[in-house]
């Protein structure tokens, strides 16, 4: 109560801050809820110059490093709390710029994705320090800068499409040989070291402090899903993708990219991803697999409310656009490898138009529909509303998407 009273006095003494508070809370119940839960964020209202000016997308790592310098390195509890406060502060700035109209939706997602990557890098480093102090470094690493460890971002993080409440879809990889051990006093098998490292990373993300958890993390897109090892070697990951993965797992790989790792490991993952995506596939079988997966999703996730249309999961929505992109990458990348370069839908459609896979007009219309629907979804999130609209909304965009779906995924190839 003392803290809240202090902040009430702050607002009384700074009418400008009170004005910003009213504006932001009126525009977004989501922001209002965050400010109510964490009054510390009210400090951000004192300086409009920083409130409406998010950190540059390439500066989040430096900002976070400076923010954590005031916390003792060995104080894990305070480090975790500071990470959560940093995330909330940065998200408030992004939301304020968003509400003020200074950031279009695609830039909002860029900022949220870069923020998540900066936090991920710090969490990995914190986990690494704990593991090395406990067990020593894996013996196969040739210099102090190497980690032999990489994190792949799937889904919204991989596609640079994070929202304010998005979770992180992560897969952990390492390059540790079977005969490696750590060099510490409590030496353990090198691969066991990386398993414990990944477990520690998951723990640091999910631990609840006074400021909540950091991110929800979902690692079920790893080889064999929840039944598989939490961490895979690059060779095992490649073998699984080439020999065992289902079509939907290759669809997910379209939206995957390295978000943490040594440059050499990033190159290794890119080569595996390109090899898998550029395999020659039988188009009728691919069409069937993609259609069946889409129908399963529609049955489980589609709108169950009468006279409402779900922007993401109903027919003609965001998921249909994503599936069209994924189908064409998987079906055409064998002859047009450039399609496998990008993990975000906008640049995938640009590449399709550039290489003649899809008419330029259709690619532009699908991209425009995708951005419009993403903006609608985003604004509903700011209002803390479900992702549904009136059943007659966005009919031109939905018609375009349905026409493309019919052409690419329903007609015989």
PDB file of N, CA, C and O in Angstrom, residues 98-156:
ATOM      1  N   UNK A  98       2.832   2.437 -30.164  1.00  0.00           N
ATOM      2  CA  UNK A  98       1.795   1.783 -30.955  1.00  0.00           C
ATOM      3  C   UNK A  98       0.481   2.563 -30.861  1.00  0.00           C
ATOM      4  O   UNK A  98      -0.150   2.905 -31.877  1.00  0.00           O
ATOM      5  N   UNK A  99       0.067   2.870 -29.642  1.00  0.00           N
ATOM      6  CA  UNK A  99      -1.178   3.601 -29.417  1.00  0.00           C
ATOM      7  C   UNK A  99      -1.114   4.998 -30.021  1.00  0.00           C
ATOM      8  O   UNK A  99      -2.100   5.511 -30.569  1.00  0.00           O
ATOM      9  N   UNK A 100       0.075   5.603 -29.957  1.00  0.00           N
ATOM     10  CA  UNK A 100       0.245   6.953 -30.509  1.00  0.00           C
ATOM     11  C   UNK A 100       0.313   6.962 -32.029  1.00  0.00           C
ATOM     12  O   UNK A 100       0.337   8.025 -32.647  1.00  0.00           O
ATOM     13  N   UNK A 101       0.353   5.783 -32.634  1.00  0.00           N
ATOM     14  CA  UNK A 101       0.417   5.709 -34.091  1.00  0.00           C
ATOM     15  C   UNK A 101       1.805   5.853 -34.659  1.00  0.00           C
ATOM     16  O   UNK A 101       1.971   6.022 -35.866  1.00  0.00           O
ATOM     17  N   UNK A 102       2.829   5.772 -33.799  1.00  0.00           N
ATOM     18  CA  UNK A 102       4.200   5.948 -34.264  1.00  0.00           C
ATOM     19  C   UNK A 102       4.791   4.662 -34.834  1.00  0.00           C
ATOM     20  O   UNK A 102       5.829   4.702 -35.502  1.00  0.00           O
ATOM     21  N   UNK A 103       4.155   3.514 -34.566  1.00  0.00           N
ATOM     22  CA  UNK A 103       4.664   2.229 -35.052  1.00  0.00           C
ATOM     23  C   UNK A 103       3.557   1.459 -35.762  1.00  0.00           C
ATOM     24  O   UNK A 103       2.523   1.177 -35.154  1.00  0.00           O
ATOM     25  N   UNK A 104       3.736   1.096 -37.029  1.00  0.00           N
ATOM     26  CA  UNK A 104       2.783   0.191 -37.680  1.00  0.00           C
ATOM     27  C   UNK A 104       2.933  -1.206 -37.092  1.00  0.00           C
ATOM     28  O   UNK A 104       3.937  -1.526 -36.455  1.00  0.00           O
ATOM     29  N   UNK A 105       1.937  -2.065 -37.329  1.00  0.00           N
ATOM     30  CA  UNK A 105       1.899  -3.362 -36.666  1.00  0.00           C
ATOM     31  C   UNK A 105       3.129  -4.210 -36.965  1.00  0.00           C
ATOM     32  O   UNK A 105       3.642  -4.914 -36.078  1.00  0.00           O
ATOM     33  N   UNK A 106       3.652  -4.158 -38.182  1.00  0.00           N
ATOM     34  CA  UNK A 106       4.812  -4.980 -38.505  1.00  0.00           C
ATOM     35  C   UNK A 106       6.037  -4.523 -37.719  1.00  0.00           C
ATOM     36  O   UNK A 106       6.857  -5.342 -37.294  1.00  0.00           O
ATOM     37  N   UNK A 107       6.167  -3.217 -37.487  1.00  0.00           N
ATOM     38  CA  UNK A 107       7.279  -2.697 -36.689  1.00  0.00           C
ATOM     39  C   UNK A 107       7.100  -3.046 -35.220  1.00  0.00           C
ATOM     40  O   UNK A 107       8.078  -3.274 -34.499  1.00  0.00           O
ATOM     41  N   UNK A 108       5.850  -3.052 -34.742  1.00  0.00           N
ATOM     42  CA  UNK A 108       5.591  -3.482 -33.368  1.00  0.00           C
ATOM     43  C   UNK A 108       6.106  -4.901 -33.171  1.00  0.00           C
ATOM     44  O   UNK A 108       6.804  -5.206 -32.195  1.00  0.00           O
ATOM     45  N   UNK A 109       5.788  -5.787 -34.107  1.00  0.00           N
ATOM     46  CA  UNK A 109       6.249  -7.178 -34.011  1.00  0.00           C
ATOM     47  C   UNK A 109       7.763  -7.271 -34.092  1.00  0.00           C
ATOM     48  O   UNK A 109       8.379  -8.089 -33.399  1.00  0.00           O
ATOM     49  N   UNK A 110       8.379  -6.447 -34.940  1.00  0.00           N
ATOM     50  CA  UNK A 110       9.844  -6.419 -34.998  1.00  0.00           C
ATOM     51  C   UNK A 110      10.423  -6.088 -33.625  1.00  0.00           C
ATOM     52  O   UNK A 110      11.350  -6.753 -33.143  1.00  0.00           O
ATOM     53  N   UNK A 111       9.887  -5.036 -33.000  1.00  0.00           N
ATOM     54  CA  UNK A 111      10.398  -4.632 -31.691  1.00  0.00           C
ATOM     55  C   UNK A 111      10.198  -5.725 -30.649  1.00  0.00           C
ATOM     56  O   UNK A 111      11.104  -6.027 -29.861  1.00  0.00           O
ATOM     57  N   UNK A 112       9.021  -6.315 -30.622  1.00  0.00           N
ATOM     58  CA  UNK A 112       8.749  -7.365 -29.637  1.00  0.00           C
ATOM     59  C   UNK A 112       9.639  -8.584 -29.874  1.00  0.00           C
ATOM     60  O   UNK A 112      10.074  -9.242 -28.916  1.00  0.00           O
ATOM     61  N   UNK A 113       9.940  -8.882 -31.138  1.00  0.00           N
ATOM     62  CA  UNK A 113      10.799 -10.023 -31.452  1.00  0.00           C
ATOM     63  C   UNK A 113      12.245  -9.750 -31.051  1.00  0.00           C
ATOM     64  O   UNK A 113      12.914 -10.607 -30.455  1.00  0.00           O
ATOM     65  N   UNK A 114      12.748  -8.547 -31.345  1.00  0.00           N
ATOM     66  CA  UNK A 114      14.113  -8.199 -30.966  1.00  0.00           C
ATOM     67  C   UNK A 114      14.265  -8.132 -29.450  1.00  0.00           C
ATOM     68  O   UNK A 114      15.301  -8.523 -28.905  1.00  0.00           O
ATOM     69  N   UNK A 115      13.248  -7.637 -28.771  1.00  0.00           N
ATOM     70  CA  UNK A 115      13.269  -7.618 -27.307  1.00  0.00           C
ATOM     71  C   UNK A 115      13.366  -9.045 -26.767  1.00  0.00           C
ATOM     72  O   UNK A 115      14.173  -9.334 -25.865  1.00  0.00           O
ATOM     73  N   UNK A 116      12.554  -9.947 -27.292  1.00  0.00           N
ATOM     74  CA  UNK A 116      12.578 -11.341 -26.841  1.00  0.00           C
ATOM     75  C   UNK A 116      13.946 -11.982 -27.093  1.00  0.00           C
ATOM     76  O   UNK A 116      14.454 -12.740 -26.251  1.00  0.00           O
ATOM     77  N   UNK A 117      14.552 -11.686 -28.242  1.00  0.00           N
ATOM     78  CA  UNK A 117      15.864 -12.256 -28.541  1.00  0.00           C
ATOM     79  C   UNK A 117      16.937 -11.745 -27.588  1.00  0.00           C
ATOM     80  O   UNK A 117      17.831 -12.491 -27.174  1.00  0.00           O
ATOM     81  N   UNK A 118      16.864 -10.453 -27.247  1.00  0.00           N
ATOM     82  CA  UNK A 118      17.832  -9.895 -26.294  1.00  0.00           C
ATOM     83  C   UNK A 118      17.684 -10.563 -24.936  1.00  0.00           C
ATOM     84  O   UNK A 118      18.684 -10.902 -24.275  1.00  0.00           O
ATOM     85  N   UNK A 119      16.448 -10.761 -24.504  1.00  0.00           N
ATOM     86  CA  UNK A 119      16.201 -11.415 -23.218  1.00  0.00           C
ATOM     87  C   UNK A 119      16.649 -12.874 -23.274  1.00  0.00           C
ATOM     88  O   UNK A 119      17.272 -13.392 -22.329  1.00  0.00           O
ATOM     89  N   UNK A 120      16.352 -13.553 -24.378  1.00  0.00           N
ATOM     90  CA  UNK A 120      16.772 -14.941 -24.537  1.00  0.00           C
ATOM     91  C   UNK A 120      18.288 -15.073 -24.424  1.00  0.00           C
ATOM     92  O   UNK A 120      18.804 -15.962 -23.731  1.00  0.00           O
ATOM     93  N   UNK A 121      19.016 -14.195 -25.083  1.00  0.00           N
ATOM     94  CA  UNK A 121      20.479 -14.246 -25.035  1.00  0.00           C
ATOM     95  C   UNK A 121      20.976 -14.110 -23.595  1.00  0.00           C
ATOM     96  O   UNK A 121      21.893 -14.827 -23.170  1.00  0.00           O
ATOM     97  N   UNK A 122      20.372 -13.204 -22.845  1.00  0.00           N
ATOM     98  CA  UNK A 122      20.773 -13.003 -21.457  1.00  0.00           C
ATOM     99  C   UNK A 122      20.431 -14.210 -20.596  1.00  0.00           C
ATOM    100  O   UNK A 122      21.221 -14.638 -19.749  1.00  0.00           O
ATOM    101  N   UNK A 123      19.257 -14.784 -20.802  1.00  0.00           N
ATOM    102  CA  UNK A 123      18.859 -15.971 -20.041  1.00  0.00           C
ATOM    103  C   UNK A 123      19.803 -17.136 -20.330  1.00  0.00           C
ATOM    104  O   UNK A 123      20.236 -17.852 -19.409  1.00  0.00           O
ATOM    105  N   UNK A 124      20.151 -17.340 -21.600  1.00  0.00           N
ATOM    106  CA  UNK A 124      21.077 -18.414 -21.950  1.00  0.00           C
ATOM    107  C   UNK A 124      22.423 -18.190 -21.256  1.00  0.00           C
ATOM    108  O   UNK A 124      23.018 -19.129 -20.692  1.00  0.00           O
ATOM    109  N   UNK A 125      22.895 -16.939 -21.262  1.00  0.00           N
ATOM    110  CA  UNK A 125      24.187 -16.643 -20.631  1.00  0.00           C
ATOM    111  C   UNK A 125      24.130 -16.877 -19.123  1.00  0.00           C
ATOM    112  O   UNK A 125      25.074 -17.410 -18.531  1.00  0.00           O
ATOM    113  N   UNK A 126      23.024 -16.489 -18.484  1.00  0.00           N
ATOM    114  CA  UNK A 126      22.887 -16.728 -17.048  1.00  0.00           C
ATOM    115  C   UNK A 126      22.886 -18.226 -16.754  1.00  0.00           C
ATOM    116  O   UNK A 126      23.541 -18.689 -15.804  1.00  0.00           O
ATOM    117  N   UNK A 127      22.140 -18.989 -17.545  1.00  0.00           N
ATOM    118  CA  UNK A 127      22.103 -20.438 -17.353  1.00  0.00           C
ATOM    119  C   UNK A 127      23.479 -21.053 -17.598  1.00  0.00           C
ATOM    120  O   UNK A 127      23.918 -21.961 -16.870  1.00  0.00           O
ATOM    121  N   UNK A 128      24.163 -20.553 -18.634  1.00  0.00           N
ATOM    122  CA  UNK A 128      25.506 -21.048 -18.960  1.00  0.00           C
ATOM    123  C   UNK A 128      26.457 -20.817 -17.785  1.00  0.00           C
ATOM    124  O   UNK A 128      27.213 -21.716 -17.402  1.00  0.00           O
ATOM    125  N   UNK A 129      26.433 -19.629 -17.215  1.00  0.00           N
ATOM    126  CA  UNK A 129      27.330 -19.318 -16.094  1.00  0.00           C
ATOM    127  C   UNK A 129      27.095 -20.265 -14.918  1.00  0.00           C
ATOM    128  O   UNK A 129      28.047 -20.739 -14.285  1.00  0.00           O
ATOM    129  N   UNK A 130      25.828 -20.548 -14.636  1.00  0.00           N
ATOM    130  CA  UNK A 130      25.499 -21.457 -13.535  1.00  0.00           C
ATOM    131  C   UNK A 130      26.034 -22.860 -13.821  1.00  0.00           C
ATOM    132  O   UNK A 130      26.648 -23.515 -12.960  1.00  0.00           O
ATOM    133  N   UNK A 131      25.808 -23.353 -15.032  1.00  0.00           N
ATOM    134  CA  UNK A 131      26.223 -24.705 -15.381  1.00  0.00           C
ATOM    135  C   UNK A 131      27.751 -24.838 -15.395  1.00  0.00           C
ATOM    136  O   UNK A 131      28.299 -25.852 -14.916  1.00  0.00           O
ATOM    137  N   UNK A 132      28.446 -23.850 -15.938  1.00  0.00           N
ATOM    138  CA  UNK A 132      29.911 -23.911 -16.002  1.00  0.00           C
ATOM    139  C   UNK A 132      30.510 -23.842 -14.598  1.00  0.00           C
ATOM    140  O   UNK A 132      31.478 -24.551 -14.285  1.00  0.00           O
ATOM    141  N   UNK A 133      29.936 -23.006 -13.753  1.00  0.00           N
ATOM    142  CA  UNK A 133      30.417 -22.923 -12.369  1.00  0.00           C
ATOM    143  C   UNK A 133      30.237 -24.263 -11.646  1.00  0.00           C
ATOM    144  O   UNK A 133      31.061 -24.667 -10.832  1.00  0.00           O
ATOM    145  N   UNK A 134      29.166 -24.956 -11.995  1.00  0.00           N
ATOM    146  CA  UNK A 134      28.853 -26.217 -11.314  1.00  0.00           C
ATOM    147  C   UNK A 134      29.637 -27.400 -11.889  1.00  0.00           C
ATOM    148  O   UNK A 134      30.115 -28.260 -11.144  1.00  0.00           O
ATOM    149  N   UNK A 135      29.768 -27.444 -13.242  1.00  0.00           N
ATOM    150  CA  UNK A 135      30.329 -28.640 -13.876  1.00  0.00           C
ATOM    151  C   UNK A 135      31.570 -28.385 -14.724  1.00  0.00           C
ATOM    152  O   UNK A 135      32.224 -29.353 -15.142  1.00  0.00           O
ATOM    153  N   UNK A 136      31.914 -27.133 -15.006  1.00  0.00           N
ATOM    154  CA  UNK A 136      32.979 -26.838 -15.948  1.00  0.00           C
ATOM    155  C   UNK A 136      32.445 -26.769 -17.374  1.00  0.00           C
ATOM    156  O   UNK A 136      31.254 -26.958 -17.622  1.00  0.00           O
ATOM    157  N   UNK A 137      33.354 -26.489 -18.322  1.00  0.00           N
ATOM    158  CA  UNK A 137      32.967 -26.338 -19.724  1.00  0.00           C
ATOM    159  C   UNK A 137      33.114 -27.662 -20.468  1.00  0.00           C
ATOM    160  O   UNK A 137      34.013 -28.449 -20.181  1.00  0.00           O
ATOM    161  N   UNK A 138      32.226 -27.913 -21.445  1.00  0.00           N
ATOM    162  CA  UNK A 138      32.390 -29.111 -22.280  1.00  0.00           C
ATOM    163  C   UNK A 138      33.745 -29.101 -22.979  1.00  0.00           C
ATOM    164  O   UNK A 138      34.189 -28.064 -23.493  1.00  0.00           O
ATOM    165  N   UNK A 139      34.396 -30.258 -23.016  1.00  0.00           N
ATOM    166  CA  UNK A 139      35.790 -30.334 -23.467  1.00  0.00           C
ATOM    167  C   UNK A 139      35.979 -30.109 -24.954  1.00  0.00           C
ATOM    168  O   UNK A 139      37.096 -29.846 -25.401  1.00  0.00           O
ATOM    169  N   UNK A 140      34.931 -30.198 -25.756  1.00  0.00           N
ATOM    170  CA  UNK A 140      35.106 -30.048 -27.201  1.00  0.00           C
ATOM    171  C   UNK A 140      35.179 -28.586 -27.641  1.00  0.00           C
ATOM    172  O   UNK A 140      35.491 -28.307 -28.799  1.00  0.00           O
ATOM    173  N   UNK A 141      34.893 -27.658 -26.748  1.00  0.00           N
ATOM    174  CA  UNK A 141      34.907 -26.240 -27.102  1.00  0.00           C
ATOM    175  C   UNK A 141      36.346 -25.733 -27.147  1.00  0.00           C
ATOM    176  O   UNK A 141      37.114 -25.929 -26.202  1.00  0.00           O
ATOM    177  N   UNK A 142      36.690 -25.033 -28.228  1.00  0.00           N
ATOM    178  CA  UNK A 142      38.092 -24.661 -28.444  1.00  0.00           C
ATOM    179  C   UNK A 142      38.452 -23.301 -27.864  1.00  0.00           C
ATOM    180  O   UNK A 142      39.631 -23.022 -27.653  1.00  0.00           O
ATOM    181  N   UNK A 143      37.478 -22.433 -27.615  1.00  0.00           N
ATOM    182  CA  UNK A 143      37.800 -21.136 -27.014  1.00  0.00           C
ATOM    183  C   UNK A 143      36.678 -20.701 -26.072  1.00  0.00           C
ATOM    184  O   UNK A 143      35.583 -21.251 -26.078  1.00  0.00           O
ATOM    185  N   UNK A 144      36.964 -19.675 -25.272  1.00  0.00           N
ATOM    186  CA  UNK A 144      36.051 -19.254 -24.206  1.00  0.00           C
ATOM    187  C   UNK A 144      34.761 -18.641 -24.733  1.00  0.00           C
ATOM    188  O   UNK A 144      33.765 -18.564 -24.012  1.00  0.00           O
ATOM    189  N   UNK A 145      34.765 -18.182 -25.973  1.00  0.00           N
ATOM    190  CA  UNK A 145      33.576 -17.547 -26.534  1.00  0.00           C
ATOM    191  C   UNK A 145      32.577 -18.568 -27.076  1.00  0.00           C
ATOM    192  O   UNK A 145      31.400 -18.253 -27.254  1.00  0.00           O
ATOM    193  N   UNK A 146      33.021 -19.757 -27.345  1.00  0.00           N
ATOM    194  CA  UNK A 146      32.133 -20.778 -27.913  1.00  0.00           C
ATOM    195  C   UNK A 146      31.178 -21.323 -26.858  1.00  0.00           C
ATOM    196  O   UNK A 146      31.517 -21.414 -25.674  1.00  0.00           O
ATOM    197  N   UNK A 147      29.986 -21.675 -27.315  1.00  0.00           N
ATOM    198  CA  UNK A 147      29.007 -22.310 -26.436  1.00  0.00           C
ATOM    199  C   UNK A 147      28.612 -23.703 -26.961  1.00  0.00           C
ATOM    200  O   UNK A 147      28.169 -24.537 -26.194  1.00  0.00           O
ATOM    201  N   UNK A 148      28.737 -23.902 -28.254  1.00  0.00           N
ATOM    202  CA  UNK A 148      28.334 -25.181 -28.820  1.00  0.00           C
ATOM    203  C   UNK A 148      26.846 -25.440 -28.694  1.00  0.00           C
ATOM    204  O   UNK A 148      26.393 -26.585 -28.718  1.00  0.00           O
ATOM    205  N   UNK A 149      26.072 -24.367 -28.606  1.00  0.00           N
ATOM    206  CA  UNK A 149      24.649 -24.451 -28.273  1.00  0.00           C
ATOM    207  C   UNK A 149      23.891 -23.427 -29.098  1.00  0.00           C
ATOM    208  O   UNK A 149      24.365 -22.306 -29.309  1.00  0.00           O
ATOM    209  N   UNK A 150      22.722 -23.815 -29.589  1.00  0.00           N
ATOM    210  CA  UNK A 150      21.916 -22.905 -30.406  1.00  0.00           C
ATOM    211  C   UNK A 150      20.449 -23.040 -30.026  1.00  0.00           C
ATOM    212  O   UNK A 150      20.008 -24.094 -29.559  1.00  0.00           O
ATOM    213  N   UNK A 151      19.718 -21.955 -30.228  1.00  0.00           N
ATOM    214  CA  UNK A 151      18.276 -21.952 -29.981  1.00  0.00           C
ATOM    215  C   UNK A 151      17.582 -21.554 -31.279  1.00  0.00           C
ATOM    216  O   UNK A 151      17.924 -20.536 -31.891  1.00  0.00           O
ATOM    217  N   UNK A 152      16.626 -22.370 -31.697  1.00  0.00           N
ATOM    218  CA  UNK A 152      15.843 -22.097 -32.899  1.00  0.00           C
ATOM    219  C   UNK A 152      14.490 -21.541 -32.472  1.00  0.00           C
ATOM    220  O   UNK A 152      13.818 -22.117 -31.615  1.00  0.00           O
ATOM    221  N   UNK A 153      14.105 -20.423 -33.049  1.00  0.00           N
ATOM    222  CA  UNK A 153      12.787 -19.854 -32.808  1.00  0.00           C
ATOM    223  C   UNK A 153      11.818 -20.314 -33.880  1.00  0.00           C
ATOM    224  O   UNK A 153      12.106 -20.198 -35.082  1.00  0.00           O
ATOM    225  N   UNK A 154      10.709 -20.870 -33.457  1.00  0.00           N
ATOM    226  CA  UNK A 154       9.641 -21.283 -34.367  1.00  0.00           C
ATOM    227  C   UNK A 154       8.452 -20.339 -34.200  1.00  0.00           C
ATOM    228  O   UNK A 154       8.460 -19.433 -33.365  1.00  0.00           O
ATOM    229  N   UNK A 155       7.412 -20.572 -34.988  1.00  0.00           N
ATOM    230  CA  UNK A 155       6.157 -19.861 -34.797  1.00  0.00           C
ATOM    231  C   UNK A 155       6.284 -18.362 -34.935  1.00  0.00           C
ATOM    232  O   UNK A 155       6.942 -17.849 -35.843  1.00  0.00           O
ATOM    233  N   UNK A 156       5.668 -17.641 -34.006  1.00  0.00           N
ATOM    234  CA  UNK A 156       5.630 -16.184 -34.101  1.00  0.00           C
ATOM    235  C   UNK A 156       7.008 -15.563 -33.928  1.00  0.00           C
ATOM    236  O   UNK A 156       7.324 -14.558 -34.568  1.00  0.00           O
TER     237      UNK A 156
END
